[in-house]
PDB file of C-alpha atoms in Angstrom:
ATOM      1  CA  UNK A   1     -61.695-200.512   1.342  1.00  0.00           C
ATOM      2  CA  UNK A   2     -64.253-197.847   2.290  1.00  0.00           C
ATOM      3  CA  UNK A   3     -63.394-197.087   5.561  1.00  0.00           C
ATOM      4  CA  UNK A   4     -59.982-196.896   4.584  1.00  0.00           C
ATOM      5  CA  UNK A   5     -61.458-194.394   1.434  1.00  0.00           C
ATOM      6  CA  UNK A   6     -63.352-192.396   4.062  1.00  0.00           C
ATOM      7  CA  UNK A   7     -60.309-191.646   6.601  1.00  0.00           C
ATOM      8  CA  UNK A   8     -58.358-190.550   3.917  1.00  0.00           C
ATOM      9  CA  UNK A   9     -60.459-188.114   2.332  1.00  0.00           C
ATOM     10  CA  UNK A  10     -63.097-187.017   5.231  1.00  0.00           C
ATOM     11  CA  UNK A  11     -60.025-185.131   6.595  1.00  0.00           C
ATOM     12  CA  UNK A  12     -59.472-183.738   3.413  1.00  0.00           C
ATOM     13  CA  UNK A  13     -62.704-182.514   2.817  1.00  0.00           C
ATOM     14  CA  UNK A  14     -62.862-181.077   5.937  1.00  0.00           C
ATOM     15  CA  UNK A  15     -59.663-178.931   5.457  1.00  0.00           C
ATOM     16  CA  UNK A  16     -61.136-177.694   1.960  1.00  0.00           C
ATOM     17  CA  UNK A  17     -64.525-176.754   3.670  1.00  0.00           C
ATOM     18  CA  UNK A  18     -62.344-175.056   6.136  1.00  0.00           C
ATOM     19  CA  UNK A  19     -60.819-172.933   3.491  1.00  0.00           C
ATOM     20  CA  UNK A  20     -63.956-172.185   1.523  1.00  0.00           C
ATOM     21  CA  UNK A  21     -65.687-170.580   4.410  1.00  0.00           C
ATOM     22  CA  UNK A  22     -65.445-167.252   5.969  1.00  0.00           C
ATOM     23  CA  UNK A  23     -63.248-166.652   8.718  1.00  0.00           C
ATOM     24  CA  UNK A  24     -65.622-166.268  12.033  1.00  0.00           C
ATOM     25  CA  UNK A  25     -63.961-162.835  12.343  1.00  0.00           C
ATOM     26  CA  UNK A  26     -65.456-161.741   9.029  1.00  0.00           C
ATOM     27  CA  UNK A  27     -68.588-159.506   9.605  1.00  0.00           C
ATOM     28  CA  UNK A  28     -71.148-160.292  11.102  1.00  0.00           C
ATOM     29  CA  UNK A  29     -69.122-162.740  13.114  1.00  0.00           C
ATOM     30  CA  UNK A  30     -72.121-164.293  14.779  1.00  0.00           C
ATOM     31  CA  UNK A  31     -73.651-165.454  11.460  1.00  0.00           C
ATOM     32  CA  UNK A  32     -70.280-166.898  10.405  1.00  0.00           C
ATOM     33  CA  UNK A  33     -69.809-168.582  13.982  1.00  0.00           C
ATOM     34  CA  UNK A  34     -73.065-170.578  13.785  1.00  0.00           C
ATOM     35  CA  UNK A  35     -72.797-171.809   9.677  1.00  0.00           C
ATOM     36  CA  UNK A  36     -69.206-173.033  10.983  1.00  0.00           C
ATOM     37  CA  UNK A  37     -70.530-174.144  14.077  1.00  0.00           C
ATOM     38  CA  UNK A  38     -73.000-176.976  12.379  1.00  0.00           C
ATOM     39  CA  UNK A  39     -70.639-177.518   9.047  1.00  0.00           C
ATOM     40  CA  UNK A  40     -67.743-178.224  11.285  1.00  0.00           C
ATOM     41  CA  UNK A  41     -69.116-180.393  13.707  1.00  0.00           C
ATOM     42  CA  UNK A  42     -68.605-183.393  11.820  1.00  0.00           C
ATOM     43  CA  UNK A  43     -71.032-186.135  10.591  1.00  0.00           C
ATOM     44  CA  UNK A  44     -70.350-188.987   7.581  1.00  0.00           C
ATOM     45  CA  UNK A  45     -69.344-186.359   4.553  1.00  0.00           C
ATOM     46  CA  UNK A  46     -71.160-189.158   2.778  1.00  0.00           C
ATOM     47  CA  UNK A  47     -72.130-186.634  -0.272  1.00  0.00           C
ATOM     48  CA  UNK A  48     -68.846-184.691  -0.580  1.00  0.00           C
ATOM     49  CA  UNK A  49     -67.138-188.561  -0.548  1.00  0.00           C
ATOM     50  CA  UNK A  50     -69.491-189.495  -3.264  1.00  0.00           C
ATOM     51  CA  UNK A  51     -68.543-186.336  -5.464  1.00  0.00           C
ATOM     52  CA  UNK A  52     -65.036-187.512  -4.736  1.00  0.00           C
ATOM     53  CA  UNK A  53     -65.624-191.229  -5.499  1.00  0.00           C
ATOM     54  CA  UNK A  54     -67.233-190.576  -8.663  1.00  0.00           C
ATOM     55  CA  UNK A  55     -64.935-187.937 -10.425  1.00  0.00           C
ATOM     56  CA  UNK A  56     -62.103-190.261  -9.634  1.00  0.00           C
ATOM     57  CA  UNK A  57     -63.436-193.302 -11.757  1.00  0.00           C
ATOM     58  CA  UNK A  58     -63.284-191.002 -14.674  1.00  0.00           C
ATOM     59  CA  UNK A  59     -59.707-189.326 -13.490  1.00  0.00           C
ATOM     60  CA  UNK A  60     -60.839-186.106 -12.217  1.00  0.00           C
ATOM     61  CA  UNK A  61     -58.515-183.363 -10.694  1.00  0.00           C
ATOM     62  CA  UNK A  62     -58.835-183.073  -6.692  1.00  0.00           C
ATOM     63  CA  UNK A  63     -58.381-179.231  -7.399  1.00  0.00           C
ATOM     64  CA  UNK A  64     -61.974-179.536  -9.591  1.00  0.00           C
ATOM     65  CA  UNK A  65     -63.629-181.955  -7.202  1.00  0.00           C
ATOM     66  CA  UNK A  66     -63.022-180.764  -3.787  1.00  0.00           C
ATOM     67  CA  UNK A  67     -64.632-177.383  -4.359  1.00  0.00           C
ATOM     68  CA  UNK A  68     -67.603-179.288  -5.709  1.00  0.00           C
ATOM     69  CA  UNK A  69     -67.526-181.499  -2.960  1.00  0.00           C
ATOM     70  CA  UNK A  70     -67.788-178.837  -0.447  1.00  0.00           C
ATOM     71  CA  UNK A  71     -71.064-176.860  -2.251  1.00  0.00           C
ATOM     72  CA  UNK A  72     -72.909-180.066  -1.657  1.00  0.00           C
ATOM     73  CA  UNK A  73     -71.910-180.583   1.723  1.00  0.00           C
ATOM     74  CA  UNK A  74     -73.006-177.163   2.582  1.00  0.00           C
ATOM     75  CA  UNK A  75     -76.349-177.791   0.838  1.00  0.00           C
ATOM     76  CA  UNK A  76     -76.410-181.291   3.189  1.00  0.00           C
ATOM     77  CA  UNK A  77     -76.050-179.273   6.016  1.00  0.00           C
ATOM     78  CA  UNK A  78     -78.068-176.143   5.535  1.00  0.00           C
ATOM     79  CA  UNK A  79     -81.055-178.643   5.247  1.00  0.00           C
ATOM     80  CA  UNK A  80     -79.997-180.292   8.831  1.00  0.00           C
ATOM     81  CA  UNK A  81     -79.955-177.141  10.269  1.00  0.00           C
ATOM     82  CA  UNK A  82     -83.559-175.881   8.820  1.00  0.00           C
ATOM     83  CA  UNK A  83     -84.627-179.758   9.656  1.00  0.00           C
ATOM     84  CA  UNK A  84     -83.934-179.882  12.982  1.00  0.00           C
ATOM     85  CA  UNK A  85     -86.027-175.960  14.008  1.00  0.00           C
ATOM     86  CA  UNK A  86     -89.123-176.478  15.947  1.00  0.00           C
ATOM     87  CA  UNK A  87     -91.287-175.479  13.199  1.00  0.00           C
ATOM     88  CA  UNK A  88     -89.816-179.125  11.303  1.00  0.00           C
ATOM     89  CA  UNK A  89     -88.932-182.352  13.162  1.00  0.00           C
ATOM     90  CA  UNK A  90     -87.676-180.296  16.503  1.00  0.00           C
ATOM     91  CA  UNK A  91     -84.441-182.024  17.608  1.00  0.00           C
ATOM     92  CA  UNK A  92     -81.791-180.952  19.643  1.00  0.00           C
ATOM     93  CA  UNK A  93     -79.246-183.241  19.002  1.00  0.00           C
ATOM     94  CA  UNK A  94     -77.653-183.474  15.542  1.00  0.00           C
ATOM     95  CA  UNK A  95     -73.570-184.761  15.115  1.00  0.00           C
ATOM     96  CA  UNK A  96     -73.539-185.291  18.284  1.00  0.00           C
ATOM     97  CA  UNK A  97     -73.766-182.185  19.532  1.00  0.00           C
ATOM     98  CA  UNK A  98     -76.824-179.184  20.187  1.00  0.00           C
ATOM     99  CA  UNK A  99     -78.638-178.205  16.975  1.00  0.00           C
ATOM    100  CA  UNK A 100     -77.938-175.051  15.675  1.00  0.00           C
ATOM    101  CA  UNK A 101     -80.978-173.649  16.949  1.00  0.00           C
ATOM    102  CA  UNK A 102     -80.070-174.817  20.020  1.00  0.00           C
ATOM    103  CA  UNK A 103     -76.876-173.691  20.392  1.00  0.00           C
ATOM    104  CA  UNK A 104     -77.427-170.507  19.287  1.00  0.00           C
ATOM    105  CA  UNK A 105     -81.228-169.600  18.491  1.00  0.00           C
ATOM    106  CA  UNK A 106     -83.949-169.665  16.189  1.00  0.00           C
ATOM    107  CA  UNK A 107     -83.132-166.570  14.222  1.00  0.00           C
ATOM    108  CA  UNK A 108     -79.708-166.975  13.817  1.00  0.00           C
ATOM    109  CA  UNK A 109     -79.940-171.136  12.932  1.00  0.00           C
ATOM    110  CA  UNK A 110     -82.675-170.292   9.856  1.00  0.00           C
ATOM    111  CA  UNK A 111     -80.143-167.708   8.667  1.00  0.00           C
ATOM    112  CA  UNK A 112     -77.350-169.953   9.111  1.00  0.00           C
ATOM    113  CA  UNK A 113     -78.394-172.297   6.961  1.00  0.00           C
ATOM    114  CA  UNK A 114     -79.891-169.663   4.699  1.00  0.00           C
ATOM    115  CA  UNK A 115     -75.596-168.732   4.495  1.00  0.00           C
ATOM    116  CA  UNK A 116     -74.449-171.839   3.294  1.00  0.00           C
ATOM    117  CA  UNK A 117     -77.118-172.355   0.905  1.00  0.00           C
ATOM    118  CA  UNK A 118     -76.191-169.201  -0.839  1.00  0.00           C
ATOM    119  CA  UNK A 119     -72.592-169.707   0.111  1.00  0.00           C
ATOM    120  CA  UNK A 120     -72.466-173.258  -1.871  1.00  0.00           C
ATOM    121  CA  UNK A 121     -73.748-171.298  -4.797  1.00  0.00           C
ATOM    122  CA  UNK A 122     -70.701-168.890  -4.676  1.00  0.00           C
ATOM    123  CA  UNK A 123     -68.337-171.421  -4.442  1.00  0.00           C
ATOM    124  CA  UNK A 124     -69.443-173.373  -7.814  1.00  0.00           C
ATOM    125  CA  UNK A 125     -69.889-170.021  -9.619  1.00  0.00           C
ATOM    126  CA  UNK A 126     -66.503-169.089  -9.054  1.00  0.00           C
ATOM    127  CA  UNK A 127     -64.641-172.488  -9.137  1.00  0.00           C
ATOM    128  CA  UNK A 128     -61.550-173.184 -11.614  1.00  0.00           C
ATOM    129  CA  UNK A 129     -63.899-174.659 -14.235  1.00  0.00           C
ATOM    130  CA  UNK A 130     -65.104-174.134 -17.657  1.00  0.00           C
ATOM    131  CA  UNK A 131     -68.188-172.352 -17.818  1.00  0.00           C
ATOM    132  CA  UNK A 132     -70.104-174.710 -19.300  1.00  0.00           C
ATOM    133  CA  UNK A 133     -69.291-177.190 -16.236  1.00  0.00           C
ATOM    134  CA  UNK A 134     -70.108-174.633 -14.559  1.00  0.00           C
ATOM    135  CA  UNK A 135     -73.330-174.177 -15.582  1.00  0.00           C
ATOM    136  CA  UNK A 136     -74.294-177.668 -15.355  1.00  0.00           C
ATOM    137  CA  UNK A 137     -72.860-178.374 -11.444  1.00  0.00           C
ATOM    138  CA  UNK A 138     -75.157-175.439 -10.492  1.00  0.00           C
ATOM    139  CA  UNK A 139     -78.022-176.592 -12.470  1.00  0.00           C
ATOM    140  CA  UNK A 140     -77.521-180.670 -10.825  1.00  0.00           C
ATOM    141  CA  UNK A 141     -77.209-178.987  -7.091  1.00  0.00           C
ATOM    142  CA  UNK A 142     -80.124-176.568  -7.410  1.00  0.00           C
ATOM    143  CA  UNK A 143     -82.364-179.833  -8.803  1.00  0.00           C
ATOM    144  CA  UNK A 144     -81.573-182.091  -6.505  1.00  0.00           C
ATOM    145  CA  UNK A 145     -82.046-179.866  -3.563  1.00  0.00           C
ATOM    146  CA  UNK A 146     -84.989-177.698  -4.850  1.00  0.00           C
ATOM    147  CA  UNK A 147     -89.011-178.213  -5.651  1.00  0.00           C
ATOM    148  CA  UNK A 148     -89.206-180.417  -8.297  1.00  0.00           C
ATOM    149  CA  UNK A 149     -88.992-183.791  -7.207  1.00  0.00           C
ATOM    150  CA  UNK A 150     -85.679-182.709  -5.424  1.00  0.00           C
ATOM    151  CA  UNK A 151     -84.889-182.099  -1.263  1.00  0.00           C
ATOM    152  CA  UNK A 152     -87.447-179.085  -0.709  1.00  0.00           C
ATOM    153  CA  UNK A 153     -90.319-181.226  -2.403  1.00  0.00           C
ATOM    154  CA  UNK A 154     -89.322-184.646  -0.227  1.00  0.00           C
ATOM    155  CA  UNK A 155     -89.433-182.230   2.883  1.00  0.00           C
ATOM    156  CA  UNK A 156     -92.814-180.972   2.236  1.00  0.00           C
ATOM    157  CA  UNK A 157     -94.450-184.082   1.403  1.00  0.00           C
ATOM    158  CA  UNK A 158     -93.071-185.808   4.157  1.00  0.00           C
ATOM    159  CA  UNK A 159     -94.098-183.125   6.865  1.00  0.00           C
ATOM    160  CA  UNK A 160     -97.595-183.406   5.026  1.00  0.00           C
ATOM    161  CA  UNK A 161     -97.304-187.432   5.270  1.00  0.00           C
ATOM    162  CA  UNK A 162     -96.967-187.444   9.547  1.00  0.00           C
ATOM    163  CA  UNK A 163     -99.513-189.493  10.948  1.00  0.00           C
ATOM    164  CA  UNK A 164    -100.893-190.180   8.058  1.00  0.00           C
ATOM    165  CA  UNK A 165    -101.566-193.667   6.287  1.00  0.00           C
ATOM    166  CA  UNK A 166     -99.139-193.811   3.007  1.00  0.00           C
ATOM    167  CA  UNK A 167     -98.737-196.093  -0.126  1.00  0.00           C
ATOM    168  CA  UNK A 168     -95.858-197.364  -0.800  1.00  0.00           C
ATOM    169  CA  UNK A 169     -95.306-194.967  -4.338  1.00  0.00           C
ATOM    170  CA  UNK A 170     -96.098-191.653  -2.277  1.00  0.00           C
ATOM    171  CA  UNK A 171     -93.115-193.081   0.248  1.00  0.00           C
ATOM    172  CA  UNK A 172     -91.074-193.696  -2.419  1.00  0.00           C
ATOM    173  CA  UNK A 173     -91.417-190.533  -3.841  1.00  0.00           C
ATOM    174  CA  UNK A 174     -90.398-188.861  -0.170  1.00  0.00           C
ATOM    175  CA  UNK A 175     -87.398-191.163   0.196  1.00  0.00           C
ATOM    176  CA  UNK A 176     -86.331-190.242  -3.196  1.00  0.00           C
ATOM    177  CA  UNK A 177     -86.627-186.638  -3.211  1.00  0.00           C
ATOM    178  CA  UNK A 178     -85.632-185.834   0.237  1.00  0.00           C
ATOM    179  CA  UNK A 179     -82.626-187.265   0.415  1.00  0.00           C
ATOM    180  CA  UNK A 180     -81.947-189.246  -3.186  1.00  0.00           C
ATOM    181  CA  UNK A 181     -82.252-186.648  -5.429  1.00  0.00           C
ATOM    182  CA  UNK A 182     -79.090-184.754  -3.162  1.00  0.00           C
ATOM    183  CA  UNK A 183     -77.122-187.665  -3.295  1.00  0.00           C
ATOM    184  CA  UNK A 184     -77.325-188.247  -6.984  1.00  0.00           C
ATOM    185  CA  UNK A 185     -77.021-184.820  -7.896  1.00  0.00           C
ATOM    186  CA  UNK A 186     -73.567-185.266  -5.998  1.00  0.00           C
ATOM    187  CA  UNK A 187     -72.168-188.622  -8.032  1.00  0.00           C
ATOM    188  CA  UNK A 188     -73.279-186.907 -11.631  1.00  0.00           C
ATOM    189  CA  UNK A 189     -72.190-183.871 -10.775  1.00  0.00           C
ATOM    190  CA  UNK A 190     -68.485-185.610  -9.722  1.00  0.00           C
ATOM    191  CA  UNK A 191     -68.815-186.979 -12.991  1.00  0.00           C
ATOM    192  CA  UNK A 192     -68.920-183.583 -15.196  1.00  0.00           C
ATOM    193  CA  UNK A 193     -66.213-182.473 -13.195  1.00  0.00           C
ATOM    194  CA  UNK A 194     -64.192-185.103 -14.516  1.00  0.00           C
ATOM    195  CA  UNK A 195     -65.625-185.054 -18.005  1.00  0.00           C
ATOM    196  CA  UNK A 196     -67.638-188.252 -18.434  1.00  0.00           C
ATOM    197  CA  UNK A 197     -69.435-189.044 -21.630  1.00  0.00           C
ATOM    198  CA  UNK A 198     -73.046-188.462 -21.548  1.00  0.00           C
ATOM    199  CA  UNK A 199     -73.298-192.229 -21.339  1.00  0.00           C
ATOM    200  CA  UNK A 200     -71.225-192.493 -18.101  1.00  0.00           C
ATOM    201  CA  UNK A 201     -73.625-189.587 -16.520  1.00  0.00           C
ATOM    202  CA  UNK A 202     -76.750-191.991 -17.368  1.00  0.00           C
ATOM    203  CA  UNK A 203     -74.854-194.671 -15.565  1.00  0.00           C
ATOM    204  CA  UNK A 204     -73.894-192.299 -12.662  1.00  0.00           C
ATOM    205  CA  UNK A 205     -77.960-191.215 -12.260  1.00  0.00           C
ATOM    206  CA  UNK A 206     -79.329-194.193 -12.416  1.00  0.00           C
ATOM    207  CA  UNK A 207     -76.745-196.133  -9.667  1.00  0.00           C
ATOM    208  CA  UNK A 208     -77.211-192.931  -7.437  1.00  0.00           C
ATOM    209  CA  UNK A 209     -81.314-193.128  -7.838  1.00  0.00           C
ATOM    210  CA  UNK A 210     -81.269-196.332  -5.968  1.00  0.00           C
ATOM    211  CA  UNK A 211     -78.253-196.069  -3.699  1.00  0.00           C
ATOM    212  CA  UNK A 212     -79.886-192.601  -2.707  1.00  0.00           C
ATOM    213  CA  UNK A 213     -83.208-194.777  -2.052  1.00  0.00           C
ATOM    214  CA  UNK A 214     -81.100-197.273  -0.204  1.00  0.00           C
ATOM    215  CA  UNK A 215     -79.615-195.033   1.598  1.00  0.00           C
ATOM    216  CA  UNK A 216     -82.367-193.784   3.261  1.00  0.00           C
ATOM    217  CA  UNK A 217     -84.074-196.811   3.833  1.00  0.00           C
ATOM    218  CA  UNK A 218     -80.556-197.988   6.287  1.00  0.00           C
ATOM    219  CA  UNK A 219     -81.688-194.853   7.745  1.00  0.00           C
ATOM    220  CA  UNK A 220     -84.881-195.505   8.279  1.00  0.00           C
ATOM    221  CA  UNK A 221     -83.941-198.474  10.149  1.00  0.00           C
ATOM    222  CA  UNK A 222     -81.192-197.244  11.580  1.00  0.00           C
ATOM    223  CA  UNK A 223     -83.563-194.727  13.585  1.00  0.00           C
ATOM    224  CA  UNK A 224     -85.375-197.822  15.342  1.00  0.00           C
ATOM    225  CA  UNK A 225     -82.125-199.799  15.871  1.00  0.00           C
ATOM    226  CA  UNK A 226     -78.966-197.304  17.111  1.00  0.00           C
ATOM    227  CA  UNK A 227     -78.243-195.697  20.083  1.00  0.00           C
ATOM    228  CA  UNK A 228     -77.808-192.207  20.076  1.00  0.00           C
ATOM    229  CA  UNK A 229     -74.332-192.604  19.903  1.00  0.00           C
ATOM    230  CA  UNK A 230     -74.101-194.246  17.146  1.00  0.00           C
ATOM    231  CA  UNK A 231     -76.604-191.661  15.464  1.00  0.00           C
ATOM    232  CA  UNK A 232     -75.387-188.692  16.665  1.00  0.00           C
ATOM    233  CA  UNK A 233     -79.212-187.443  16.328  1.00  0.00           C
ATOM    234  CA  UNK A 234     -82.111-188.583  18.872  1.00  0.00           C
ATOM    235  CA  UNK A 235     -83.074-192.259  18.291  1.00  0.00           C
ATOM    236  CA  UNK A 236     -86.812-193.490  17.601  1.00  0.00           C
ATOM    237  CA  UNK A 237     -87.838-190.034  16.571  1.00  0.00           C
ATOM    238  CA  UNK A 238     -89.522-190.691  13.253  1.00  0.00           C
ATOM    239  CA  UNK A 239     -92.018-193.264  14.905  1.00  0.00           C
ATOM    240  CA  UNK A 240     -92.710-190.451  17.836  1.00  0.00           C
ATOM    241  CA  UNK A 241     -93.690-188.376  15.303  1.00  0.00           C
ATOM    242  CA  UNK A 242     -95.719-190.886  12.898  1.00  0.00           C
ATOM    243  CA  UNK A 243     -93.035-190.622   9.622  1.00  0.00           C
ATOM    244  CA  UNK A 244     -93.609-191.865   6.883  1.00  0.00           C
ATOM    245  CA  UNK A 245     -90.535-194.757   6.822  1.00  0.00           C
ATOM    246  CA  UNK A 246     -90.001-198.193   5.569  1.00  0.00           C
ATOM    247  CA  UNK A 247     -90.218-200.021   8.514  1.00  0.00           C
ATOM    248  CA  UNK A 248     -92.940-198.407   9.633  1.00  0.00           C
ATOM    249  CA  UNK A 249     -94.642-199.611   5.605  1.00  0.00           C
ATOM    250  CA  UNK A 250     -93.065-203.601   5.159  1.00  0.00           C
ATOM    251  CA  UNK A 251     -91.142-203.564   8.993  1.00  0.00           C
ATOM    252  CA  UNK A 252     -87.898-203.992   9.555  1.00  0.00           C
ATOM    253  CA  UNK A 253     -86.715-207.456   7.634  1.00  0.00           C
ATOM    254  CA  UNK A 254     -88.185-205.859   4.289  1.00  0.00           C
ATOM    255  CA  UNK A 255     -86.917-202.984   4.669  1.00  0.00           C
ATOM    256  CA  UNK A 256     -83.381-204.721   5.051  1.00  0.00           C
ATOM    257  CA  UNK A 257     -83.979-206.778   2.043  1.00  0.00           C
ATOM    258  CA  UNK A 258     -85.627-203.624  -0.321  1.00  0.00           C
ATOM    259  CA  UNK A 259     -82.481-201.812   0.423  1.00  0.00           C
ATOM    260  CA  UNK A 260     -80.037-204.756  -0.562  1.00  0.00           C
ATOM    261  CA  UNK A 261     -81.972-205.069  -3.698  1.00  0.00           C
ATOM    262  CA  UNK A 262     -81.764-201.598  -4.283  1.00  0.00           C
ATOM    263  CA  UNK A 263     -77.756-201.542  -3.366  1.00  0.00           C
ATOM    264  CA  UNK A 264     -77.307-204.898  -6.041  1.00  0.00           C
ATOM    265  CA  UNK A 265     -79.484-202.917  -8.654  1.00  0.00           C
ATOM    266  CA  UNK A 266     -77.422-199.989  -7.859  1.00  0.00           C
ATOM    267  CA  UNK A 267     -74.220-202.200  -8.561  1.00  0.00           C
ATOM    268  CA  UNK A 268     -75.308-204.014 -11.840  1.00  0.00           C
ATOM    269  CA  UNK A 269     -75.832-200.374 -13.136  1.00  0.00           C
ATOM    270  CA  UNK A 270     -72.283-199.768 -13.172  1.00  0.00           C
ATOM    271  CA  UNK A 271     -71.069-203.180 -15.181  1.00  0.00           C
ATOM    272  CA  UNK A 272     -70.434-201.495 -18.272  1.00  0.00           C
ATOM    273  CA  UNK A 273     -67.390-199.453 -16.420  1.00  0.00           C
ATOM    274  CA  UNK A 274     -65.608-202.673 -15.728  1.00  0.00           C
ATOM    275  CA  UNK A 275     -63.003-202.336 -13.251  1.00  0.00           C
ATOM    276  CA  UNK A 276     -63.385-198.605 -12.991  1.00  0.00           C
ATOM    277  CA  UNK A 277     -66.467-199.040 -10.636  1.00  0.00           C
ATOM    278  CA  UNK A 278     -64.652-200.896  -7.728  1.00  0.00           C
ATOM    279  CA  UNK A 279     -65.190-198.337  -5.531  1.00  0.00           C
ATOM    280  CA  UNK A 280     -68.565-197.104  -6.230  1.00  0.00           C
ATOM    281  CA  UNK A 281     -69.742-200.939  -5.585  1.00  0.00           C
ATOM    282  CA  UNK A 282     -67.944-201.111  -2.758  1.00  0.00           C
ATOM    283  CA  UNK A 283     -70.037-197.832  -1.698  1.00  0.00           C
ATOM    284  CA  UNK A 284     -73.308-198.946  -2.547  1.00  0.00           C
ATOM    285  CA  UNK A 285     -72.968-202.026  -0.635  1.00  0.00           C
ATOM    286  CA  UNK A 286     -71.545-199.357   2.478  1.00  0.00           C
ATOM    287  CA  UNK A 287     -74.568-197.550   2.438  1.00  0.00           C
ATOM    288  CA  UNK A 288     -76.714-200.485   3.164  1.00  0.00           C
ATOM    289  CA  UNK A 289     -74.903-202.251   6.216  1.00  0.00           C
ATOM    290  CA  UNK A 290     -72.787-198.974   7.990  1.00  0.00           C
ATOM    291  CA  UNK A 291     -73.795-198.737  11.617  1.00  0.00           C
ATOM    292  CA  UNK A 292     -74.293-195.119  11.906  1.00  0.00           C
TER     293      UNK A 292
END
């Protein structure tokens, strides 16, 4: 059911992002080249998918969602970008393919991601929505990927955190804020899209707290377990650089079964939507055991 969910709309995203974004003719080309360069080169589109996924349980319009959809993938990706510079975890692999940095340079990769951070922005400000919705998508993206207990304040706590012992609250906290508060930003923000009750955007936060924490756990292990094929990044990197991760905490079995619980948590959050939430179980339960 998922994979069969992703392959329809991944392409679909994809051609929406492709229409959001400048032209690589439009000047300065170069700057244009390299945001296209990293937002185009692939990767899971697991954030614009969960936009998607949500505002369709509560009958949202495609024409409402998609631009949505695309903001927080360019968020997603302006943090990869910035993530991957020397000055942060210094990898040159990411989708597969040379960093941003690498491809191109330093310079040009911080302001790269510096474009679609802004560029996200744009898009939701001038999207076919009320402005009250609006208001509120802007508000949900800038939270979950900003300084208070959103993406900016997981990044700086776990670059503080390397080689460093760590309880397990502090880790949470990283795991949660880094990448959780991003991906639950994304399902409530689906939601208002599609105009859920205030009720249904409770249920929406609290499933995507723990399948954002879930989430990042699979990573977690994921880094000690793929290939770099599979990852598309460099393999083993967080224990090179002595990250704070969940295996490296309880090891790997635990961190298996904390991220089931998390997923089945995730899922009983969503039992007063019946029916409706087929497809959000079905994606808590894919962020746990996917490959890659």
């Amino acid at each position: 059911m998922i994979e069969a969910y992703f392959a329809e709309k991944v392409p679909e995203v994809n051609r929406w992002l492709d229409q959001l974004m400048p032209p690589v003719t439009t000047p300065p080309p170069r700057i244009h080249e390299a945001m296209r360069y990293s937002l185009m080169a692939g990767g899971k589109r697991l954030r614009p998918i969960l936009v998607l996924a949500a505002g369709e349980v509560f009958g949202g319009a495609p024409e409402r969602l998609y631009p949505v959809a695309c903001a927080f993938e360019m968020v997603h990706t302006y943090s990869l970008i910035h993530d991957d510079l020397p000055a942060m975890d210094n990898d040159d692999l990411r989708r597969g393919m040379p960093t941003c940095h690498k491809q191109f340079d330093e310079a040009t990769a911080i302001l790269a991601g510096d474009g679609l951070m802004t560029h996200a922005f744009r898009i939701l400000a001038e999207m076919d929505a009320p402005a009250e919705q609006k208001v509120r998508v802007i508000r949900e993206l800038a939270v979950g990927s900003g300084t208070v207990e959103g993406m900016i304040a997981g990044q700086i706590v776990d670059l503080e955190a390397e080689g460093k012992p760590i309880d397990a609250g502090r880790l949470a906290f990283i795991h949660r804020a880094k990448t959780g508060a991003l991906i639950r930003g994304a399902l409530v923000c689906g939601g208002i899209v599609a105009d859920a009750t205030e009720s249904d955007l409770a249920l929406l936060s609290a499933y995507g707290d723990r399948v954002g924490l879930a989430f990042q756990i699979a990573d977690d292990i994921l880094d000690e377990t793929a290939t770099a094929e599979q990852l598309g990044k460099t393999p083993g990197k967080d224990a090179a650089a002595g990250k704070a991760t969940y295996p490296a905490l309880y090891g790997l079995e635990a961190s298996r079964k904390q991220a089931e619980s998390l997923a089945e948590e995730a899922i009983e959050v969503l039992a007063p939507l019946g029916q409706r939430a087929e497809l959000l179980i079905a994606m808590a339960r894919f962020v746990v055991h996917r490959t890659s």
